[in-house]
Short mmCIF file of C-alpha atoms in Angstrom, two decimals:
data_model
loop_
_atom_site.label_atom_id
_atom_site.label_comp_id
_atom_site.label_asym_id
_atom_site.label_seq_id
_atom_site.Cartn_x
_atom_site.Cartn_y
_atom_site.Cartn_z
CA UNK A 203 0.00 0.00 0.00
CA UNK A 204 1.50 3.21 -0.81
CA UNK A 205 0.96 6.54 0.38
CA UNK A 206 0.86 9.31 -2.05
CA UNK A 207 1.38 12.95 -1.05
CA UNK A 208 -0.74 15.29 -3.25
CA UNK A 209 0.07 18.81 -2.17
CA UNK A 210 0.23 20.50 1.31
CA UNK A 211 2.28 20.96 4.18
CA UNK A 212 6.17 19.88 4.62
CA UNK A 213 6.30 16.11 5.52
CA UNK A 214 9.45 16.78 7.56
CA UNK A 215 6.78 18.26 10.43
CA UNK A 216 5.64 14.81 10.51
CA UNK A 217 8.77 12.82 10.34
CA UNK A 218 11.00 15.10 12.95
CA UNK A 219 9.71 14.73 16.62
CA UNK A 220 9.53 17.64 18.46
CA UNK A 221 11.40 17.74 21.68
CA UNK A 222 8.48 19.88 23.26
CA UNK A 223 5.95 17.10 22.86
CA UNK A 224 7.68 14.96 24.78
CA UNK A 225 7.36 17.38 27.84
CA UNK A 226 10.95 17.15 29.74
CA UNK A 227 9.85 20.47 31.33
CA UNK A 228 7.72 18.34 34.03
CA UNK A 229 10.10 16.08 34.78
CA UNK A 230 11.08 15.79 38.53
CA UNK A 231 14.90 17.15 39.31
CA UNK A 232 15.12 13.18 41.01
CA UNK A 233 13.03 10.16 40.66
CA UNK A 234 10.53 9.74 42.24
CA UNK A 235 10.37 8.60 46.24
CA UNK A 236 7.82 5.82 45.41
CA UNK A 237 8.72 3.93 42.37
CA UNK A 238 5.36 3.81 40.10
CA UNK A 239 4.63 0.93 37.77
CA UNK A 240 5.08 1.17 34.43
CA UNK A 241 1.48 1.23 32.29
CA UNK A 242 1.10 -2.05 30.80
CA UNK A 243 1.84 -1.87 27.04
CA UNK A 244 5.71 -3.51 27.43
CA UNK A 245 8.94 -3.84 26.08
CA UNK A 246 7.78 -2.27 22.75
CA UNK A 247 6.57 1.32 24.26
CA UNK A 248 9.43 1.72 25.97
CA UNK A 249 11.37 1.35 22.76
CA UNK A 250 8.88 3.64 20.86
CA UNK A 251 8.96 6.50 23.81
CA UNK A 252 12.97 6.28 23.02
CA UNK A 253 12.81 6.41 19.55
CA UNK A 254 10.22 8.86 19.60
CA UNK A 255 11.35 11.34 21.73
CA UNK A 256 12.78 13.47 18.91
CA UNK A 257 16.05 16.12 19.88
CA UNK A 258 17.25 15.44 22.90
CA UNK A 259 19.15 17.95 25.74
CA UNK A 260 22.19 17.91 27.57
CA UNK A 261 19.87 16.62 30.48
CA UNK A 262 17.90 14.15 29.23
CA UNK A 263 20.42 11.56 28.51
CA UNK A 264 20.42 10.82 32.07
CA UNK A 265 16.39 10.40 32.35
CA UNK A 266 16.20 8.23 29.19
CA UNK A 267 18.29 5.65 30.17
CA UNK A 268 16.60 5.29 33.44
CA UNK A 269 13.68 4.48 31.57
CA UNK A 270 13.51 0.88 31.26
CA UNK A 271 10.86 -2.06 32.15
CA UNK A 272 10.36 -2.90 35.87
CA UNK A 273 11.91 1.01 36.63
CA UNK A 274 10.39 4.08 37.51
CA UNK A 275 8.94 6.46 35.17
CA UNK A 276 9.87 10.40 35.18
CA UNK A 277 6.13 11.94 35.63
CA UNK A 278 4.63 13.90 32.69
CA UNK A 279 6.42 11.87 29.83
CA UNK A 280 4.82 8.11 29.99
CA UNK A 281 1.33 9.35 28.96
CA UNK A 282 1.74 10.86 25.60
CA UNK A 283 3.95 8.12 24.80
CA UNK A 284 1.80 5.25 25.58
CA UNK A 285 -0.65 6.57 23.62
CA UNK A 286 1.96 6.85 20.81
CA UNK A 287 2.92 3.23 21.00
CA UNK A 288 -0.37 1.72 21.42
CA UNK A 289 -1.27 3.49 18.55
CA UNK A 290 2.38 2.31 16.62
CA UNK A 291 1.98 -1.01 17.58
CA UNK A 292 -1.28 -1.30 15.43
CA UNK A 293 -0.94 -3.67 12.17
CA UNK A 294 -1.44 -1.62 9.43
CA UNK A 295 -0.60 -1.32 5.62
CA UNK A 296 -0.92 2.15 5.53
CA UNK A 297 1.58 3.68 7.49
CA UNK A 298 4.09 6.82 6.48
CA UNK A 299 6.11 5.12 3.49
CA UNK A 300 6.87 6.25 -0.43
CA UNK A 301 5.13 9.26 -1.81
CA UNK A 302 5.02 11.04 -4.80
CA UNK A 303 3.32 14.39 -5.95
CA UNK A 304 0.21 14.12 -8.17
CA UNK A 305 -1.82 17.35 -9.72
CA UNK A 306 -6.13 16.89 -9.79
CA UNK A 307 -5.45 13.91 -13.00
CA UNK A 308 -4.63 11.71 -9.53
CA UNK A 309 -7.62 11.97 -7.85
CA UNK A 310 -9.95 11.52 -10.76
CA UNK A 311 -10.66 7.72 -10.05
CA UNK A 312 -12.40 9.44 -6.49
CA UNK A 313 -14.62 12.13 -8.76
CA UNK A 314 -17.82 10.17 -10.10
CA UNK A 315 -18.28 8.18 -6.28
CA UNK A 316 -17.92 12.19 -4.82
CA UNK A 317 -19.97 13.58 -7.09
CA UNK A 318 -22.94 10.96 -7.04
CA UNK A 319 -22.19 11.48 -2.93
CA UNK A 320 -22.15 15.05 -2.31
CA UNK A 321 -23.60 18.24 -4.77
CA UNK A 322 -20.89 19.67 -6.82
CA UNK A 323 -18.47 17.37 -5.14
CA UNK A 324 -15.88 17.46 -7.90
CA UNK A 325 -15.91 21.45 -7.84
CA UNK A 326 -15.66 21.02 -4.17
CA UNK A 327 -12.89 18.73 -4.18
CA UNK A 328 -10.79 20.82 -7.04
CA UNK A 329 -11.05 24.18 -4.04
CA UNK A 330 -9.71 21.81 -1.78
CA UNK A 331 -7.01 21.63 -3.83
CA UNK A 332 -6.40 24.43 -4.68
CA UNK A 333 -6.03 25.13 -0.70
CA UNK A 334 -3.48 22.63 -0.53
CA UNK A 335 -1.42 24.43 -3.23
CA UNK A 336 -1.80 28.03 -1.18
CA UNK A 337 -0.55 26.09 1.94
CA UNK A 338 -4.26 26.83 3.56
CA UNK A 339 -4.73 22.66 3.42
CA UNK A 340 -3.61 19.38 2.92
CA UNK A 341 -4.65 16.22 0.64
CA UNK A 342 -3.91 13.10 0.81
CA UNK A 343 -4.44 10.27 -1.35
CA UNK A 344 -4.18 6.32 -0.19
CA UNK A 345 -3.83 3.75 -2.85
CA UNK A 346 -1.98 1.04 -4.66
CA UNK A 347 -0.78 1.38 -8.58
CA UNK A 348 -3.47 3.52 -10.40
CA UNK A 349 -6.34 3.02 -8.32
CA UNK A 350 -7.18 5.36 -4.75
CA UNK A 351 -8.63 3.54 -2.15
CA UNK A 352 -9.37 6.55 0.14
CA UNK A 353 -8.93 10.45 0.80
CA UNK A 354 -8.40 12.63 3.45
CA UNK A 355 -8.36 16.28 3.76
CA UNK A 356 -7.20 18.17 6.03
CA UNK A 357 -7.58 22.08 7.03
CA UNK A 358 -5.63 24.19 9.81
CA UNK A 359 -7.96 25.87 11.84
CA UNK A 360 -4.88 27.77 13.97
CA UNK A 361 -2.73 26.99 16.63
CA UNK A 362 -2.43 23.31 17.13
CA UNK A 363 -5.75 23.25 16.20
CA UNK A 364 -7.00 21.02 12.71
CA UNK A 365 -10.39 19.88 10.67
CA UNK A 366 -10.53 16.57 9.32
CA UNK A 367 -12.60 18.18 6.64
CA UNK A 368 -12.69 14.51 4.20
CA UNK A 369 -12.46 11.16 5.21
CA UNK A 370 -13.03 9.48 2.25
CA UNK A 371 -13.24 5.25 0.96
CA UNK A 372 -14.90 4.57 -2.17
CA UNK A 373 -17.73 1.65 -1.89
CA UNK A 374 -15.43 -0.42 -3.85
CA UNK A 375 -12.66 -0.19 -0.91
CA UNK A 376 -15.28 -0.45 1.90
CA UNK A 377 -14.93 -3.53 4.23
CA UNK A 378 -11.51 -4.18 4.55
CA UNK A 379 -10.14 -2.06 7.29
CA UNK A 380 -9.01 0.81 4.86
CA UNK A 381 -10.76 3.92 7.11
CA UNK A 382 -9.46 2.39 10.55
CA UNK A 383 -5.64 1.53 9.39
CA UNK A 384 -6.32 5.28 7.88
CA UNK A 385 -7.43 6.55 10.69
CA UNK A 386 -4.34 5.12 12.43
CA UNK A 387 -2.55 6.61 10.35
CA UNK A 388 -3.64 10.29 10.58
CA UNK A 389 -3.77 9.66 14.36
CA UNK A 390 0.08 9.22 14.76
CA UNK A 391 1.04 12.25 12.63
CA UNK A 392 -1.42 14.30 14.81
CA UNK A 393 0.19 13.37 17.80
CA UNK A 394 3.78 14.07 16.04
CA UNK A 395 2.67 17.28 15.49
CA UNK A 396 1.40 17.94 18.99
CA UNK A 397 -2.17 18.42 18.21
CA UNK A 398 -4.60 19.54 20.61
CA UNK A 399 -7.86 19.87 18.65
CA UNK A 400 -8.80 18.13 15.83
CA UNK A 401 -12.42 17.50 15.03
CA UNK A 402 -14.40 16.48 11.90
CA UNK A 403 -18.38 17.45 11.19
CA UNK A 404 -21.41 15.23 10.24
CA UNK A 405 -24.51 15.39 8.50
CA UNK A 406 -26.65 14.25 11.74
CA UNK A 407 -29.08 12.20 9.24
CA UNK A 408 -25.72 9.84 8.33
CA UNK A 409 -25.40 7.99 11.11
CA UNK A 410 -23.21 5.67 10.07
CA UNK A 411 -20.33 7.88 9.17
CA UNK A 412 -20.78 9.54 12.97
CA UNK A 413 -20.54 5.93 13.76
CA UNK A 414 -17.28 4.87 12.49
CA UNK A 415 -15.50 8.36 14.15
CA UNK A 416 -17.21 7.74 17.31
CA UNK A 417 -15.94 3.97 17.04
CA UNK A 418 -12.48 5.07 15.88
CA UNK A 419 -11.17 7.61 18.84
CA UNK A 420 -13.49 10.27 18.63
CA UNK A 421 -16.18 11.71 20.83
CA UNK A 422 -19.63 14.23 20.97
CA UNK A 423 -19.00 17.59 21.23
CA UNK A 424 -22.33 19.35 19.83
CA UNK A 425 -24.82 19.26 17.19
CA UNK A 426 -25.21 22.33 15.12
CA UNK A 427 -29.37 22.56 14.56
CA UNK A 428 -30.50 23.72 11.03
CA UNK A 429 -26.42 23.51 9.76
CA UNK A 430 -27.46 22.29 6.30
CA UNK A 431 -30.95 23.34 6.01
CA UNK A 432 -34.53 23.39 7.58
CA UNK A 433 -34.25 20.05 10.18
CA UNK A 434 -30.64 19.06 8.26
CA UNK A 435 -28.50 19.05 12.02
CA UNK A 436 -24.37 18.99 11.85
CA UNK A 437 -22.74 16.94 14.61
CA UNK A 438 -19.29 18.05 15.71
CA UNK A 439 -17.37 15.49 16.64
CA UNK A 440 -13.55 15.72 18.54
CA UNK A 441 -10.65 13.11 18.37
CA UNK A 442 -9.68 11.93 21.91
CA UNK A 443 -6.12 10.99 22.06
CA UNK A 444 -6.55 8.29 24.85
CA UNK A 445 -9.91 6.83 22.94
CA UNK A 446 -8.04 6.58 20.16
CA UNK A 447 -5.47 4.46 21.77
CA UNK A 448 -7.51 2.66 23.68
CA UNK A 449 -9.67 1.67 20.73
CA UNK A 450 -6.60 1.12 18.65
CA UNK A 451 -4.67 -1.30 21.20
CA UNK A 452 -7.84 -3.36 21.41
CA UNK A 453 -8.14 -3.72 17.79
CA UNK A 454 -4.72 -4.98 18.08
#
């Protein structure tokens, strides 16, 4: 499965780690008096929270080898972590790999599903675009040779802050676990990228959809009466990074 990277914002943001997210700022001066148990999730999140951990201080050399299994953990650092490696340690075809730039011609298999889906999806789609190319969003397309099993947009919405404004499988690519290991996915880059908000909107009379995001680390926030039309409600739904991991590790 390949990922291919339309237009939109520098991958290196999602590759590099930031040392901030890792929060060494609340780390105690000394371990801790009462050694705490590490949260169950093993060998392999210990590995991750190392490998994660992005640019490292003259400090913190210290703290991360005193991280290992059985040991105590500094405070303020295990959290975000786990969630990272429950999330990493998901099986999944679809994670960061090869990816090439494609103009609108790549995205044309996705045009007649949109457009039977959603009024004047194509013209929709080709503004989305054309975001992506004035840095305002970012599109993504998932597939394998020619053919696009799924899209997602994405649209910055300020500081730390981001819309999942398309997530997208054609009928033909339903039922084989393409949204979730998408999902996945998206959810590590948000947390790469220290995140704090990130939220997507439904149609209230498509329950399904609200469904799978509800079932896939994401939780109520409001509904939006009239949003569409006379008695057409929008639901606004928010991503919970510790849903998500839980629902990802027990997926697992």
């Amino acid at each position: 499965m390949v990922v291919k990277r339309v237009v939109g914002w520098d991958t290196s943001t999602a590759i590099r780690k930031p040392a901030s997210s890792c929060s060494w700022a609340d780390r105690p001066k000394r371990p801790p008096s009462r050694p705490r148990e590490l949260e169950a999730v093993g060998a392999r999140c210990l590995r991750f929270l190392v490998r994660a951990a992005g640019p490292r201080r003259a400090g913190d050399r210290r703290i991360m080898r005193r991280i290992r299994a059985g040991q105590p953990r500094p405070r303020g650092v295990a959290p975000t972590m786990t969630r990272r490696a429950m999330l990493e340690g998901m099986p999944t075809e679809l994670a960061p790999g090869p990816r090439r730039t494609a103009d609108r011609a790549g995205l044309a298999s996705l045009l007649p599903t949109l457009q039977a889906r959603y009024p004047n999806g194509a013209s929709w789609l080709d503004r989305r675009v054309d975001d992506a190319l004035r840095g305002r969003a970012e599109v993504m397309v998932w597939g394998r040779g020619g053919r696009s099993d799924g899209i997602c947009i994405e649209t910055p919405k300020g500081h730390r802050r981001l819309k999942l404004s398309t997530l997208f499988v054609p009928p033909l690519a339903r039922g084989r676990g393409v949204g979730t290991r998408l999902l996945q996915s998206r959810a590590l880059t948000w947390l790469h990228r220290g995140l704090q908000d990130v939220y997507v909107t439904v149609a209230a009379e498509d329950p399904a959809t609200a469904d799978f995001f509800l079932r896939h680390g994401f939780i109520h926030r409001a509904r939006c009466a009239g949003r569409y039309g006379h008695g057409r409600d929008e639901l606004v739904l928010g991503w919970d990074p510790d849903v998500a991991a839980r629902t990802f590790a027990a997926a697992a």
